Coordinates of C-alpha atoms in Angstrom, one line a residue:
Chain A
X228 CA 0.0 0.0 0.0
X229 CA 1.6 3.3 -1.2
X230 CA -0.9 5.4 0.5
X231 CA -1.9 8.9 -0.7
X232 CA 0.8 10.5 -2.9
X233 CA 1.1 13.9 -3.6
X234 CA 2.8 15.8 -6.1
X235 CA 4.9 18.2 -5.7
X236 CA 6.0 18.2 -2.3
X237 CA 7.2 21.9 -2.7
X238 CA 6.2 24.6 -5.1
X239 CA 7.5 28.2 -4.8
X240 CA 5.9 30.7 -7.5
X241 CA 5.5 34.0 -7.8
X242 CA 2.0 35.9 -7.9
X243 CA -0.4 35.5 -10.7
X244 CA 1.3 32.3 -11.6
X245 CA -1.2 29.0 -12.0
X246 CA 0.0 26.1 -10.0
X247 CA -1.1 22.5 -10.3
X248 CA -0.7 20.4 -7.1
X249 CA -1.6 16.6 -8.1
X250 CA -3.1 13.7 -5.7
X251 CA -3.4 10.2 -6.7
X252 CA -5.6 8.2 -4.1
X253 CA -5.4 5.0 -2.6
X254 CA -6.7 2.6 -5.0
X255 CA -10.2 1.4 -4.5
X256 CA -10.9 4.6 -2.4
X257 CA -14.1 6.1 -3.9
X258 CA -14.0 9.5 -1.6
X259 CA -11.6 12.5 -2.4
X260 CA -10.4 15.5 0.2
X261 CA -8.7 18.4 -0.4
X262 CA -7.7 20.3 2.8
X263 CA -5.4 23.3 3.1
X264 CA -3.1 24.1 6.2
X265 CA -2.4 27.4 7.3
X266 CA -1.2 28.4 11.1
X267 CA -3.8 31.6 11.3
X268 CA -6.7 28.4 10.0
X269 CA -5.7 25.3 11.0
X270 CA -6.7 22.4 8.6
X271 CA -9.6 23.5 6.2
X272 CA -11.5 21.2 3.9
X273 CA -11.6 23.0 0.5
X274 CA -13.6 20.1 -1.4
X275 CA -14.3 16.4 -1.8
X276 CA -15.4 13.7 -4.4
X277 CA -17.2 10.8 -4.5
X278 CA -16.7 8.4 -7.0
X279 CA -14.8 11.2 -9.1
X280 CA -18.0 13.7 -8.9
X281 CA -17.5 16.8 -6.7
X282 CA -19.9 17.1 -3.5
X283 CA -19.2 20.1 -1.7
X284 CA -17.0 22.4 -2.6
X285 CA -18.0 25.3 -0.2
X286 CA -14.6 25.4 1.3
X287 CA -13.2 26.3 -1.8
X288 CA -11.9 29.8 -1.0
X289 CA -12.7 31.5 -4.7
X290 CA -13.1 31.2 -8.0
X291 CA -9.1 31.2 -8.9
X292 CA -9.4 27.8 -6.9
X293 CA -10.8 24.4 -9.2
X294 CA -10.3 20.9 -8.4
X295 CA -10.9 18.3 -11.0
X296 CA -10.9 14.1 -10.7
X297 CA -11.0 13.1 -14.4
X298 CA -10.6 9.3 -13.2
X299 CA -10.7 7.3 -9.6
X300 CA -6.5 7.3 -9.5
X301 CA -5.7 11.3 -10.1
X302 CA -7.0 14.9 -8.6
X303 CA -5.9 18.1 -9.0
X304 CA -5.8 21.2 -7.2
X305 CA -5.3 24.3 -9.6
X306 CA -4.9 27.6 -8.3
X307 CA -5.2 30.2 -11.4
X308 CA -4.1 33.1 -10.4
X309 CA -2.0 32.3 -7.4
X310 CA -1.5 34.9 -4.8
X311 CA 0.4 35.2 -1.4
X312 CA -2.2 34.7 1.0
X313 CA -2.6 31.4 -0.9
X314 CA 0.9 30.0 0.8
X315 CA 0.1 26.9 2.7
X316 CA 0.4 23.1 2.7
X317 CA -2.5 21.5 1.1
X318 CA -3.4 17.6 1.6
X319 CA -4.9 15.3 0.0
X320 CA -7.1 12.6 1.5
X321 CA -8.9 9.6 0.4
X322 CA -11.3 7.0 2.3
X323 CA -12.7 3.7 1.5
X324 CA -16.8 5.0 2.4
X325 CA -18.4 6.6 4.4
X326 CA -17.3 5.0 8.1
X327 CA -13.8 4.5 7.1
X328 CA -10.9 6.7 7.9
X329 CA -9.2 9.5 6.1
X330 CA -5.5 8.5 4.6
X331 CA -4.0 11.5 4.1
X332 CA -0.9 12.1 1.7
X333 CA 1.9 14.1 3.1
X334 CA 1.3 17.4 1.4
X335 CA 2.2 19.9 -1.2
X336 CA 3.8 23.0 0.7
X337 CA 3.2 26.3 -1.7
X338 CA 4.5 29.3 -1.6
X339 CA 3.9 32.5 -3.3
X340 CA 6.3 35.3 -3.4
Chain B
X598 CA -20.8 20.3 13.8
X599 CA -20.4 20.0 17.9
X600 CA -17.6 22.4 19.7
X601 CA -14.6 20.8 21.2
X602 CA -12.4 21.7 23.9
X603 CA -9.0 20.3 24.2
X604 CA -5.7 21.9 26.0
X605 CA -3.4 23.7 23.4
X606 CA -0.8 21.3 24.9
X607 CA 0.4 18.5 27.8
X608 CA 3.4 17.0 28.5
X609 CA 4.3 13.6 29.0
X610 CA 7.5 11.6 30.3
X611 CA 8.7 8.7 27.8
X612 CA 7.2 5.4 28.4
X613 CA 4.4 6.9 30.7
X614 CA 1.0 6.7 29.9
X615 CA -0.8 9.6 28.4
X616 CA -4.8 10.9 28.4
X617 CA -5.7 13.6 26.3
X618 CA -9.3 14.8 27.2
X619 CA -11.6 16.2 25.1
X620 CA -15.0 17.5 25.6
X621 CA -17.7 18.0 23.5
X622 CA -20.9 18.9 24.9
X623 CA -22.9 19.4 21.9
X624 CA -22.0 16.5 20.6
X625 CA -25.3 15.0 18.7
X626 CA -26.4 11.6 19.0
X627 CA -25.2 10.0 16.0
X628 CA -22.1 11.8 16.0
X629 CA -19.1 9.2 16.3
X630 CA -16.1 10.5 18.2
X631 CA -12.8 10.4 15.9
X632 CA -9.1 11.3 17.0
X633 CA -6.6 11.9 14.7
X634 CA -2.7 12.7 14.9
X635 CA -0.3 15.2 13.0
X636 CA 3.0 14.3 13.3
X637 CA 5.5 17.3 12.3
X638 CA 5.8 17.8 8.7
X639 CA 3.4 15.2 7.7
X640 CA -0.1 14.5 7.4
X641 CA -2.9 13.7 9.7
X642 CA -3.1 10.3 10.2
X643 CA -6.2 8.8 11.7
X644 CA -5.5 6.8 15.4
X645 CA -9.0 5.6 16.6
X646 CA -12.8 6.5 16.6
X647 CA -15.9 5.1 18.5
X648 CA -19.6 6.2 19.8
X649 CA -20.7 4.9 23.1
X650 CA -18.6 1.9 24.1
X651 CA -14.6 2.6 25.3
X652 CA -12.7 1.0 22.1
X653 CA -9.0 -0.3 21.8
X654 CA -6.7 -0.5 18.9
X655 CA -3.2 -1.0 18.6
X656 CA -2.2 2.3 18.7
X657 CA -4.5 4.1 21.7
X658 CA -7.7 3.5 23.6
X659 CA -10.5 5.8 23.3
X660 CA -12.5 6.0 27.1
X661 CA -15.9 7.8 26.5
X662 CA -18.2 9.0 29.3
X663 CA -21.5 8.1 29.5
X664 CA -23.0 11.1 28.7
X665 CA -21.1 11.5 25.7
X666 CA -20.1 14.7 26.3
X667 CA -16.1 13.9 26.8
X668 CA -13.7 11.5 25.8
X669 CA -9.9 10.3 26.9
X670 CA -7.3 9.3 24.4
X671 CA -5.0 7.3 26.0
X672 CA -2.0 6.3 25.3
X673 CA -0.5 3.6 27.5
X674 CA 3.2 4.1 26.7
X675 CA 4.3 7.3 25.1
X676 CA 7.1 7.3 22.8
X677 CA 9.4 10.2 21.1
X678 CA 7.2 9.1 17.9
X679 CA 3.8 10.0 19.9
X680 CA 4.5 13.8 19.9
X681 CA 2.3 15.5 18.0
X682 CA -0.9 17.2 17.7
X683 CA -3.9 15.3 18.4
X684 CA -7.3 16.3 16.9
X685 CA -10.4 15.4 18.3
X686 CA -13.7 15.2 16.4
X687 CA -16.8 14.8 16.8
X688 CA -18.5 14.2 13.8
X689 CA -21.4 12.4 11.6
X690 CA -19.4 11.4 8.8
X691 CA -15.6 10.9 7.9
X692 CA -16.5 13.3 5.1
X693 CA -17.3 16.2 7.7
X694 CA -14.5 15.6 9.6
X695 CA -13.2 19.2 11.1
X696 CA -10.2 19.5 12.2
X697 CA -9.9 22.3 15.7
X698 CA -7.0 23.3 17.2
X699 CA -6.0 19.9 18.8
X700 CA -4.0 19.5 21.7
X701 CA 0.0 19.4 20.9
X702 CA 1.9 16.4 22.9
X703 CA 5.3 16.9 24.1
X704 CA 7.2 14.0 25.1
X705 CA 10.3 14.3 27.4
X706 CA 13.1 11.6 27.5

C-alpha cells in the first residue's frame, strides 16, 4: 500500500502564476479530500469527491481555486491566479466509504512570493 | 458540527501513559467521536474512533463518558514518535471531519 501521494512536495511561485498540485488516491478509495493548512486556519476542507464527482465544494476559497478528478487514480488542485495569502500546505485525502478513515498524503507545501 | 475543547498542549515523560481529554458537549447523538494525529511535517493520520462503548486498537484506547459529552485518548506508553498534535472530532461522517486546534503532545526523554 503506497498510501496517498502527492505531487509536488514543494512549489515556490510568484504571484499570478497557476499552479497544479496533483493527488493520486489509494486505489479502490471512492471518496476524495482536499484540505489546506495554514497556522492563522488550521486544517480546512476546501472540497471532496465521490466516486470522481464533486460534492461540496463550499470550502473552496474563490473562483481562482478548481479541483478536478478526471478518473478514480488522479486529482488536481489548480490555483489560477496564485497569490500570497494562498501560501500553505494542502493535503490530499482519500477513504474507503463513508465509516472509514481518512488516509492522508503528506502534502504539497506552496509558496507564493 | 459539535464544539470541542481540548488543552493547546500537555506533557508527557517517555514510556508513561498519556490521556488527552476532550470534551464535546454538543456533541449529537449520532455523532461518532474520531481522533486523529499530526506528526511534524506530515499528514494527519487517523488513530482511533468510537460512539458509546470505550474501544481499543493497537495504537490508543479511546474511554468515552457516558454522557457522551467527553472522551480520553490514551496512550498507555508514550514514545518520542507519539509527539504531536492530536485532533479530536466529533462528527457524523468521515466526510465532515473538522479539524480544531488539537492539543500538541510533548514527550520528554
Amino acid at each position: 500500500d503506497a498510501g496517498v501521494i502527492q505531487s509536488p512536495r514543494h512549489e515556490v511561485t510568484e504571484m499570478g502564476q497557476e499552479v497544479t498540485l496533483r493527488c493520486k488516491p489509494i486505489s479502490g478509495h471512492d471518496y476524495l479530500f482536499w484540505y489546506r493548512q495554514t497556522m492563522m486556519r488550521g486544517l480546512e476542507l476546501l472540497i471532496y469527491f465521490n466516486n470522481n464527482v464533486p460534492i461540496d465544494d463550499s470550502g473552496m476559497p474563490e473562483d481562482r481555486f478548481s479541483a478536478k478528478m478526471p478518473n478514480a487514480s488522479f486529482s488536481t488542485l489548480k490555483i489560477q491566479p496564485s497569490e500570497p495569502r494562498d501560501s500553505a500546505v494542502y493535503f490530499c485525502a482519500s477513504s474507503f466509504s463513508t465509516n472509514s478513515p481518512l488516509h492522508f498524503g503528506n502534502g504539497t507545501r506552496l509558496t507564493v512570493t | 458540527d459539535a464544539k470541542t475543547t481540548q488543552p493547546n498542549s500537555m506533557e508527557s515523560n517517555e514510556e508513561e501513559p498519556v490521556h488527552l481529554p476532550c470534551n464535546h458537549s454538543t456533541i449529537s447523538g449520532t455523532d461518532y467521536i474520531h481522533w486523529y494525529r499530526q506528526l511534524p511535517s506530515q499528514g494527519p493520520e487517523y488513530v482511533i474512533h468510537g460512539l458509546t462503548s470505550n474501544v481499543n486498537n493497537r495504537m490508543a484506547s479511546l474511554a468515552i463518558a457516558e454522557d457522551r459529552k467527553s472522551s480520553t485518548l490514551i496512550l498507555h506508553r508514550a514514545t518520542l514518535r507519539d509527539a504531536a498534535v492530536y485532533y479530536c472530532i466529533p462528527s457524523g461522517g468521515y466526510q465532515k471531519v473538522t479539524f480544531g486546534t488539537g492539543t500538541k503532545l510533548q514527550v520528554i526523554p
